[in-house]
Coordinates of C-alpha atoms in Angstrom, one line a residue:
X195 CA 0.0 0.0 0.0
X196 CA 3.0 2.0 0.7
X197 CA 4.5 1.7 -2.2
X198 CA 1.2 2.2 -4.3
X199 CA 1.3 5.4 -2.7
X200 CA 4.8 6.4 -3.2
X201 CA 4.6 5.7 -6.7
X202 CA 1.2 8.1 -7.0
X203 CA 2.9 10.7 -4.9
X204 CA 3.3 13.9 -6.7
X205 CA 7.1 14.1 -5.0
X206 CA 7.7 10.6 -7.1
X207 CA 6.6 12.4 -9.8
X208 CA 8.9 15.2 -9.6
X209 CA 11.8 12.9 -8.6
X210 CA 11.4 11.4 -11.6
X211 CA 10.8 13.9 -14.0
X212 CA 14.7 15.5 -12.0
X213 CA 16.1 12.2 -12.7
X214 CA 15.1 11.9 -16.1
X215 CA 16.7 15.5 -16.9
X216 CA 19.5 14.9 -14.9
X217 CA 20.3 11.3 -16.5
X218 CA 19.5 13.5 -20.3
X219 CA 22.6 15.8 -19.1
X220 CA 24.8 12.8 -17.6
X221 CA 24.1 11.0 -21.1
X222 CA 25.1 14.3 -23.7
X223 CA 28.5 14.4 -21.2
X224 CA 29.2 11.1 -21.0
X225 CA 29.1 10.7 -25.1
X226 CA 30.5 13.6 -25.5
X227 CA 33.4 12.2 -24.1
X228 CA 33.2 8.9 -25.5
X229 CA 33.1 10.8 -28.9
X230 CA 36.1 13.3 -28.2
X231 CA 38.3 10.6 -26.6
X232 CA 38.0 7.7 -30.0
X233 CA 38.2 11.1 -32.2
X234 CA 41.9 11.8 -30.3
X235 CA 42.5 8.4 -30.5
X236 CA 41.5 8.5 -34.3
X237 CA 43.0 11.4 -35.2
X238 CA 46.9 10.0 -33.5
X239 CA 46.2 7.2 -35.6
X240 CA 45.8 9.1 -38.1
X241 CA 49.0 11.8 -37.9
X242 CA 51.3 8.4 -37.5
X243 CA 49.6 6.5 -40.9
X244 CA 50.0 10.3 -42.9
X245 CA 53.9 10.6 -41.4
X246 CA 54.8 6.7 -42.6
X247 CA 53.2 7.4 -45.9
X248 CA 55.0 10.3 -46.5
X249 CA 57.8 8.5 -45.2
X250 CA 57.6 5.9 -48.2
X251 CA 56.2 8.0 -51.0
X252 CA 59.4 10.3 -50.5
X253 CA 61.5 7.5 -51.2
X254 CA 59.6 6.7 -54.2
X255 CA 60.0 10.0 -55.4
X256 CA 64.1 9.7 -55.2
X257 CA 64.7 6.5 -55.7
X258 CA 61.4 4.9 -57.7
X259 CA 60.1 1.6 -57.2
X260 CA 62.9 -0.5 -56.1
X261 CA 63.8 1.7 -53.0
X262 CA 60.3 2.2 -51.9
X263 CA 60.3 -2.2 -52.4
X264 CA 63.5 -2.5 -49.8
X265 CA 62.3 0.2 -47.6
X266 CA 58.8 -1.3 -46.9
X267 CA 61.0 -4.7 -46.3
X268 CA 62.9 -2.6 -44.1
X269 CA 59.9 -1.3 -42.3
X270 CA 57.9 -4.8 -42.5
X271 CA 61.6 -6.6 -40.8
X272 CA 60.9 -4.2 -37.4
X273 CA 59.6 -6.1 -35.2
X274 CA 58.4 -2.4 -34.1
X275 CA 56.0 -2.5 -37.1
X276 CA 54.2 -5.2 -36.7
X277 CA 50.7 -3.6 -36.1
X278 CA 51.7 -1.6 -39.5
X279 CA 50.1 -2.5 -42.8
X280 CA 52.8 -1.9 -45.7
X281 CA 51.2 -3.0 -49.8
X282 CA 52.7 -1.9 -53.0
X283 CA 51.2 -3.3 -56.2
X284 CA 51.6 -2.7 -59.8
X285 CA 49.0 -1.8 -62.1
X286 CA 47.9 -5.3 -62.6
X287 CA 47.4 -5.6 -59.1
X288 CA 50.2 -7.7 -58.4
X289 CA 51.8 -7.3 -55.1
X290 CA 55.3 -6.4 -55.2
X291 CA 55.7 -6.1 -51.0
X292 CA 53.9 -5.9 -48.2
X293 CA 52.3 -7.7 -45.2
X294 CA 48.9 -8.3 -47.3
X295 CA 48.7 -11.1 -50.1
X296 CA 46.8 -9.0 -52.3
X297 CA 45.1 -5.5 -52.9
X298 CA 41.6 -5.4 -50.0
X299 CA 38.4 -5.1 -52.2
X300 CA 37.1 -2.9 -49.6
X301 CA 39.6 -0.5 -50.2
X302 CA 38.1 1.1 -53.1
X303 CA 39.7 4.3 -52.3
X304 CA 41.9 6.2 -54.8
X305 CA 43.4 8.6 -53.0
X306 CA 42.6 9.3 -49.0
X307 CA 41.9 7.5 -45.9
X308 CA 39.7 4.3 -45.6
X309 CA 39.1 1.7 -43.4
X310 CA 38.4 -2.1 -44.0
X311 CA 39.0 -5.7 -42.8
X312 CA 41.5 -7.8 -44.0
X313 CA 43.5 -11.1 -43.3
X314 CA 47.4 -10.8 -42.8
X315 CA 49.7 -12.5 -44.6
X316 CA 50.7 -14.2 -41.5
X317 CA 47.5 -15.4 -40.0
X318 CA 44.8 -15.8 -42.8
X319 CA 42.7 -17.4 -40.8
X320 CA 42.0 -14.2 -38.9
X321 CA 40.6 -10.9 -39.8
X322 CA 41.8 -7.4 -38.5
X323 CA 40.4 -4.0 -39.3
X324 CA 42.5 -1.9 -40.6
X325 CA 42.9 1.9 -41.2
X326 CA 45.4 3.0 -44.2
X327 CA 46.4 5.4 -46.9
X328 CA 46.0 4.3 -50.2
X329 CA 47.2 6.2 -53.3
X330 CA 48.1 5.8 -56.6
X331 CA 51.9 6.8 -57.9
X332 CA 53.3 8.7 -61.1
X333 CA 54.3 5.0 -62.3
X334 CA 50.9 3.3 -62.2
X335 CA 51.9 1.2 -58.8
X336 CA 49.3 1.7 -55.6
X337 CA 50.7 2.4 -52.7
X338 CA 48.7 1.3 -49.2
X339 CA 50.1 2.5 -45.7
X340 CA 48.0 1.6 -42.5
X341 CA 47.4 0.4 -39.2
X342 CA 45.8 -2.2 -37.5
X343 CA 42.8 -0.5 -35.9
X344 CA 41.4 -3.5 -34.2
X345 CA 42.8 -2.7 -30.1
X346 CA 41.4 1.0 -31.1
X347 CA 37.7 -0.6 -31.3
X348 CA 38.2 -2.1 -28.6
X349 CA 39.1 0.3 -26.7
X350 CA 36.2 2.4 -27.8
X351 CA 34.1 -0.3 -27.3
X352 CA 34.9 -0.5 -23.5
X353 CA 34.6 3.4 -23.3
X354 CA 31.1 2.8 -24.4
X355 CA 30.2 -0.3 -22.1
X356 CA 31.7 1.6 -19.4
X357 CA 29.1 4.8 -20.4
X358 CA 26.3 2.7 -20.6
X359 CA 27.0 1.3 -17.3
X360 CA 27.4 4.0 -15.6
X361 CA 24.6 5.9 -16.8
X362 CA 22.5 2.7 -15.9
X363 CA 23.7 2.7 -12.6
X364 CA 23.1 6.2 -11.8
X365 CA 19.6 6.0 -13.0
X366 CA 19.0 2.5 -10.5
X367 CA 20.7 4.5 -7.7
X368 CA 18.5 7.5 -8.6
X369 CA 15.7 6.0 -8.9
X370 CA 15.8 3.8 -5.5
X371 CA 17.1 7.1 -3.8
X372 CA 13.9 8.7 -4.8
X373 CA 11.7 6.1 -3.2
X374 CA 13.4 6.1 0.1
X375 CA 13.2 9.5 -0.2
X376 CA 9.6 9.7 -1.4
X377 CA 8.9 7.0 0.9
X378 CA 9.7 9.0 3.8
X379 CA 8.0 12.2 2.7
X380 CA 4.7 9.3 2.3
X381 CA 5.2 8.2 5.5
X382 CA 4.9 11.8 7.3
X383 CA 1.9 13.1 5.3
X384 CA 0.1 9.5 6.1
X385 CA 0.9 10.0 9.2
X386 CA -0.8 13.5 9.5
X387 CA -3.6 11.9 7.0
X388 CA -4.1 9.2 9.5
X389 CA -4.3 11.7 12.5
X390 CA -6.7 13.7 10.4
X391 CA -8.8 10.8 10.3
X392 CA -8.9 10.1 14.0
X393 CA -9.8 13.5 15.1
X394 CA -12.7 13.0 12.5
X395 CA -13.9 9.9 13.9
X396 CA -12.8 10.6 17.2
X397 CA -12.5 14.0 18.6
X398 CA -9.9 16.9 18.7
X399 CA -7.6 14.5 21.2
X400 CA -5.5 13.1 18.7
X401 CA -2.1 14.3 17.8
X402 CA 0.0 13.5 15.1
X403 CA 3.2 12.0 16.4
X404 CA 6.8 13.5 16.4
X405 CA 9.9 11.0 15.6
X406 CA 12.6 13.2 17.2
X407 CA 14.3 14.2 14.4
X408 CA 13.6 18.1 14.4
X409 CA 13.5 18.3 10.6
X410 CA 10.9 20.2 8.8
X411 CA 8.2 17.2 9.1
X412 CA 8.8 17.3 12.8
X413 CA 8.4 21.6 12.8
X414 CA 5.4 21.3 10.6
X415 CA 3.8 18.2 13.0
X416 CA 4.2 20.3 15.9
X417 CA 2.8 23.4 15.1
X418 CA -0.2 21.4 13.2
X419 CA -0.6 20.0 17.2
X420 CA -0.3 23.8 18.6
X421 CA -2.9 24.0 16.0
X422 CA -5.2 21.6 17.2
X423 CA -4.5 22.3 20.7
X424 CA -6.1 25.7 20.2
X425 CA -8.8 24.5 17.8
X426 CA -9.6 22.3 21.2
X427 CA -9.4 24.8 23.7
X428 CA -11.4 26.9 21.9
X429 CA -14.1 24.5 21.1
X430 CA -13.7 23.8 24.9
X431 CA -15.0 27.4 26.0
X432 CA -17.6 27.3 23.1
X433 CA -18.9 24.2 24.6
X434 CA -18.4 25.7 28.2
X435 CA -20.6 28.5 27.3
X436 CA -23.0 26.6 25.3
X437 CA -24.0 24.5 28.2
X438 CA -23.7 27.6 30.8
X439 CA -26.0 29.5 28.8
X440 CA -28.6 26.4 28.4
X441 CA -28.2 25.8 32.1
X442 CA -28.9 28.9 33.2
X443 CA -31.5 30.0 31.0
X444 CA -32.9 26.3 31.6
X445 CA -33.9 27.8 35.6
X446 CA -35.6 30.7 35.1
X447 CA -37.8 29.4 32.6
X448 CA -38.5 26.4 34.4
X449 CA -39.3 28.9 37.3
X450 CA -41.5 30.7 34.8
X451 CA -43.3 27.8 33.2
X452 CA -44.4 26.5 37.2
X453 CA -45.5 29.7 37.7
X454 CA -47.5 30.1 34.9
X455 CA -48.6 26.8 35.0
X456 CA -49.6 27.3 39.2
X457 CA -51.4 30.7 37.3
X458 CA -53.1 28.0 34.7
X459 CA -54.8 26.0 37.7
X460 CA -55.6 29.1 39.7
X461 CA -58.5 31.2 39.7
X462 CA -58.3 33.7 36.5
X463 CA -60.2 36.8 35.0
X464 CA -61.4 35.2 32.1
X465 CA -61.1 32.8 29.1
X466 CA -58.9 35.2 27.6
X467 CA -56.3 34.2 30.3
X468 CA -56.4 31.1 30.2
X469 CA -55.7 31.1 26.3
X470 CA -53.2 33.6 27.3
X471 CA -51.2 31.6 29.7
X472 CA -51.8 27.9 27.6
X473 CA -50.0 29.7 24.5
X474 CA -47.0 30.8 27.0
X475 CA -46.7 27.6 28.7
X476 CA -46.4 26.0 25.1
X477 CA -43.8 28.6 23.8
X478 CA -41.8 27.8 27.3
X479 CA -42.3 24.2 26.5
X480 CA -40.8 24.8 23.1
X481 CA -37.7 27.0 24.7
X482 CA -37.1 24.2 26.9
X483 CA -37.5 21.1 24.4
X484 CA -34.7 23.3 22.1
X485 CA -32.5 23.6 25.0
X486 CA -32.8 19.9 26.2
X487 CA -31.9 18.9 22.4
X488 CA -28.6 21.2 22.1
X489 CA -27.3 19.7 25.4
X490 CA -28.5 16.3 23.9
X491 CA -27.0 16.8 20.6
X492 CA -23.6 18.1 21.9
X493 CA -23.4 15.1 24.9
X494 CA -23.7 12.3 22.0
X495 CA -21.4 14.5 19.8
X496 CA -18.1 13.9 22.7
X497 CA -19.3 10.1 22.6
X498 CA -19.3 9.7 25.7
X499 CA -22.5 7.4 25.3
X500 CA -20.7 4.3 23.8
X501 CA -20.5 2.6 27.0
X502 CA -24.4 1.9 26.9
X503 CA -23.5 0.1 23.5
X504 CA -24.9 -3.6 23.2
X505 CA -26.2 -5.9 20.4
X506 CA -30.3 -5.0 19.8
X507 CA -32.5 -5.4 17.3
X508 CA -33.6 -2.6 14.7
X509 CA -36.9 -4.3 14.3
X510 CA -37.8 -4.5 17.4
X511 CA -36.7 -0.9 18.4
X512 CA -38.8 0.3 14.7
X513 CA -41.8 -1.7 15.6
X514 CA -41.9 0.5 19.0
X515 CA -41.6 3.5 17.3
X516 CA -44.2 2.9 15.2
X517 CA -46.2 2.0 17.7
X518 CA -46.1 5.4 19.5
X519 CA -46.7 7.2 16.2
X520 CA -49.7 5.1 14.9
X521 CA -52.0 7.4 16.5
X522 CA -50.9 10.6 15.4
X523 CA -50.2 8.9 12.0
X524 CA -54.0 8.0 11.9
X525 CA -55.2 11.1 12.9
X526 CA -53.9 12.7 9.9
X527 CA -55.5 9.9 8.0
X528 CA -51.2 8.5 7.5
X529 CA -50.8 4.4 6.6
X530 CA -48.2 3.8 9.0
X531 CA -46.4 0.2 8.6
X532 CA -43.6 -1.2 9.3
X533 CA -41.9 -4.4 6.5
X534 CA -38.4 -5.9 6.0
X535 CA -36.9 -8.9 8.0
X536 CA -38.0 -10.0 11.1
X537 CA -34.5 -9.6 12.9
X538 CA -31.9 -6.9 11.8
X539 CA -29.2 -6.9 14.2
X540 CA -26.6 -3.5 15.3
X541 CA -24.3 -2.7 17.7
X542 CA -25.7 0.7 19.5
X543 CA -27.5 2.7 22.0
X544 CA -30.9 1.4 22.0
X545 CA -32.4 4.7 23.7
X546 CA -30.1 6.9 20.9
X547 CA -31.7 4.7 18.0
X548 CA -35.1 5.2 19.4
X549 CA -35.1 8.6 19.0
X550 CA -32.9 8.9 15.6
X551 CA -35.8 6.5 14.4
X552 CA -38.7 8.2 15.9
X553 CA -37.7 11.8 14.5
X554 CA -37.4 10.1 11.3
X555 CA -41.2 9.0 11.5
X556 CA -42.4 12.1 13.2
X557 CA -40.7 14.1 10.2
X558 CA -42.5 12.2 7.8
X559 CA -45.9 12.7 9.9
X560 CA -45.3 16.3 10.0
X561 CA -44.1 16.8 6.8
X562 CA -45.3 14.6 4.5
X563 CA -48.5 14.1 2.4
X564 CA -51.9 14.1 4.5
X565 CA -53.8 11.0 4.0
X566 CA -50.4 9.4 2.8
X567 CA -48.1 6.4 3.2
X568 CA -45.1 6.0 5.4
X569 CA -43.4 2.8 5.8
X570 CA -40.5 2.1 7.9
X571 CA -38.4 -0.9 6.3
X572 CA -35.5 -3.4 8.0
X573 CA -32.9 -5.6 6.4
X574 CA -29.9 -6.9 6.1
X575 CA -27.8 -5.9 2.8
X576 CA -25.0 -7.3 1.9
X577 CA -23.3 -8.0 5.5
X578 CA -25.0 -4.3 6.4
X579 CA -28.0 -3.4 8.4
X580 CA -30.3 -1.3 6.8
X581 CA -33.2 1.0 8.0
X582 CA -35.5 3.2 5.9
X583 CA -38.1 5.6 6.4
X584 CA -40.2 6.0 3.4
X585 CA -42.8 9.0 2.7
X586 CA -45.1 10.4 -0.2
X587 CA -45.1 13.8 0.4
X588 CA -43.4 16.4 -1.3
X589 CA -40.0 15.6 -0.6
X590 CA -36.5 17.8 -0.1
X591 CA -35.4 19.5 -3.0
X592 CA -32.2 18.8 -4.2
X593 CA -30.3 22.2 -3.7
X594 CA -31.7 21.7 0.2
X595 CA -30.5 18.0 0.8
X596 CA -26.8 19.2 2.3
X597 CA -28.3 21.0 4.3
X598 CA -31.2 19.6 6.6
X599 CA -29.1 17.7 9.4
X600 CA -27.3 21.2 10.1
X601 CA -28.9 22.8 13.3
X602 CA -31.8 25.2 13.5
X603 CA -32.3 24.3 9.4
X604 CA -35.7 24.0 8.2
X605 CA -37.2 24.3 4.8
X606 CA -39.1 27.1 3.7
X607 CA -42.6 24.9 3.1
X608 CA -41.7 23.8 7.2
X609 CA -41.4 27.5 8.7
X610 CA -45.3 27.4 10.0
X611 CA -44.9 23.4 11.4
X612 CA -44.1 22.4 15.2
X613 CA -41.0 22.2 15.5
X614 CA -37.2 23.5 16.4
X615 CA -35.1 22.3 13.6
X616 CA -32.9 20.0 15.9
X617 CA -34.5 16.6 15.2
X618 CA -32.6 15.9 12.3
X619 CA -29.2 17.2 13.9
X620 CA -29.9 14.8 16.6
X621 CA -30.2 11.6 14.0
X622 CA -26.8 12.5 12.4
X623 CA -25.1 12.8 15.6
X624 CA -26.5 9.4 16.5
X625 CA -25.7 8.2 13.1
X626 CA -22.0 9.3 13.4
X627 CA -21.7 8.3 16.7
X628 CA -22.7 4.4 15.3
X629 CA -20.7 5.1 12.4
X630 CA -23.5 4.8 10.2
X631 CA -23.7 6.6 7.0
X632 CA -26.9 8.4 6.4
X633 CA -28.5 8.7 2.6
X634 CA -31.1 10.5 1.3
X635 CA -33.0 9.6 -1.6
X636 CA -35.8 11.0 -4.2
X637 CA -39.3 8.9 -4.3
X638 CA -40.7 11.5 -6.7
X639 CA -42.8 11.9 -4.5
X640 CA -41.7 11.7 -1.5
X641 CA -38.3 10.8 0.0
X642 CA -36.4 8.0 1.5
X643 CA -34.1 8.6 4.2
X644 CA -31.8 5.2 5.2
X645 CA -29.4 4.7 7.7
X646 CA -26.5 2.2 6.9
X647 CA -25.0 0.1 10.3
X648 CA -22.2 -2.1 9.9
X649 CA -23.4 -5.4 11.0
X650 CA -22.1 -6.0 14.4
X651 CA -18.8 -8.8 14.8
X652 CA -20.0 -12.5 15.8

């Protein structure tokens, strides 16, 4: 998996793309000097065939043919010669001396430098490249003055293995370099990846972890904890003063609500109080049922609940539900119902899923189609149990759908219904606190809302 990642990594990448330039440069060096060192090589081959020529063809020119004959046996007699190449033939081709046993078809030229392969004299059975002067004299005769060239292939021949090898292995200890490297540079960013993940599932108490070595990954990991130590102290006194506020305000309007209630019971002017005091109470009611779901919604958020988790039964716990709602449902003329398998088992909170599950079905009371269908549905899919609330009404539009299990949110047909906005707020915190995945789908009409469990280990 690591190395899946290090080879996607956008620091591979660019490792690579420095290597490949890098190796483009090493390569135009490394032949340039291949090419410059067989061209000096060439070229003092070259300076000693043009000196022995003009060695020879200056004999010619004093003392004709039969000098230029004893010098080249001369020359041929040294055992300091014997990589040299010495031919003189007449115009019928005949050799008259030399080290060759006749004139090299591959030397076809008149006048200049060629190069060819060619057997000696001395060893037919073997062939030598050879680099020589040819040229044709005043009298007719040819005249061929060279070198064996063979060790000077070889040579070049090594200079090139050598190149290629080199350059090979400086790309194979590039490229390994620039895993470990990228590797390590993986390593640290999964490592912060992995932290951001925790604190996601988890809570702000993670930290990523320092390895000691006070390089940049170790600077950047501590002041990403600094970070998060803030972040948390600050949501700390946001939470402090959330509940302080809820708790106070919670007393007084208790206080309020008995004494309007006491006021309810007692003697009263008229009708008009009564009415009067009944739509206070309610809006108290309200105040209070807002408050009691922040501090709700904020006490499953730190998941502190997860001790109370066991193995239950979604159907059993949906079947309940439905029970309390089937008389609201059929006094709005709702089908209520309940299908799926008869046994759908989760780890969780039984109390928290009763009350994700029963805001789901009061939504769909209060919000869906009068006189229309709601069914609540179990199962098990694929390893996963499933739970669905089903409605015909007119549904969430689309641009909305991000935006409904956010706090206080409530669509514009929903402004004039019961309500506080917080119901939904409390089923995703149950969902993430379960890590269940929530979806919400189009009926056309209506829509589906389903909650995802992982089925719970055997």
């Amino acid at each position: 998996m690591l190395l899946a990642d290090t080879l996607r990594s956008t620091t591979f990448k660019l490792a690579l793309a420095a290597i490949v330039t890098f190796g483009v440069i090493a390569a135009t060096i490394f032949a340039y000097v291949y090419l410059s060192t067989a061209s000096f090589v060439r070229s003092r081959s070259d300076q000693a065939i043009m000196a022995e020529y003009s060695g020879l063809l200056g004999a010619y020119e004093r003392s004709g043919r039969k000098e230029l004959i004893e010098l080249i046996r001369n020359r041929m007699a040294d055992s300091s010669s014997a990589e040299k190449l010495y031919l003189l033939v007449d115009h019928a081709s005949a050799v008259l001396a030399g080290n060759l046993d006749k004139w090299p078809s591959a030397a076809t030229t008149a006048q200049g430098l060629t190069e060819f392969h060619a057997p000696r004299a001395s060893d037919a059975a073997s062939q030598s490249r050879f680099r020589a002067m040819s040229a044709t004299l005043p009298g007719g005769d040819r005249l061929l003055v060279g070198t064996d060239i063979s060790d000077l292939d070889s040579f070049a021949a090594k200079i090139w293995a050598a190149v290629i090898a080199i350059i090979f292995l400086m790309f194979v200890v590039a490229v390994v370099a620039s895993i470990l490297v990228t590797q390590r540079t993986v390593g640290r960013i999964e490592e912060i990846n992995a932290t951001s993940r925790a604190i996601m599932q988890s809570g702000l108490d993670k930290r990523i972890p320092l390895r000691g070595s006070h390089d940049e990954w170790d600077r950047v990991a501590e002041n990403l904890n600094l970070m998060l130590d803030r972040i948390e102290a600050l949501m700390g006194d946001v939470k402090q003063v959330s509940d302080n506020v809820a708790h106070d305000l919670r007393t007084p309007l208790t206080r309020m609500r008995g004494r309007l209630e006491k006021a309810y019971h007692g003697e009263r002017i008229g009708e008009k109080d009564l009415a009067l005091i009944g739509d206070t109470i309610a809006d108290l009611d309200a105040v209070l049922g807002m408050f009691s779901s922040i501090t709700r919604i904020a006490h499953i958020e730190t998941q502190v609940r997860k001790g109370a988790f066991r193995n239950v039964n979604l159907v059993e716990i949906a079947s309940e539900v439905v029970e309390l709602y089937d008389a609201a449902a059929e006094r709005d003329g709702t089908d209520l119902s309940i299908t799926g398998d008869r046994e759908v088992r989760v780890t969780g909170d039984r109390d928290l899923l009763f009350d994700a599950i029963a805001n789901l079905v009061d939504n769909a009371i209060k919000h869906g189609r009068a006189g229309g269908k709601i069914v609540v549905a179990c199962e098990n899919v694929d390893e996963e149990a499933v739970i669905a609330i089903t409605d015909d009404g007119p549904g969430i539009p689309p641009g909305e759908r991000d935006h409904v299990f956010k706090r206080f949110y409530r669509l514009e047909q929903s402004r004039y219904t019961p309500g506080n906005g917080l119901g939904l707020s409390l089923v995703a915190a149950v969902a993430h606190l379960h890590g269940a995945r929530i979806e919400l789908l189009d009926q056309s009409p209506g829509v589906q809302v389903k909650l995802w469990f992982s089925a719970p280990a055997n």
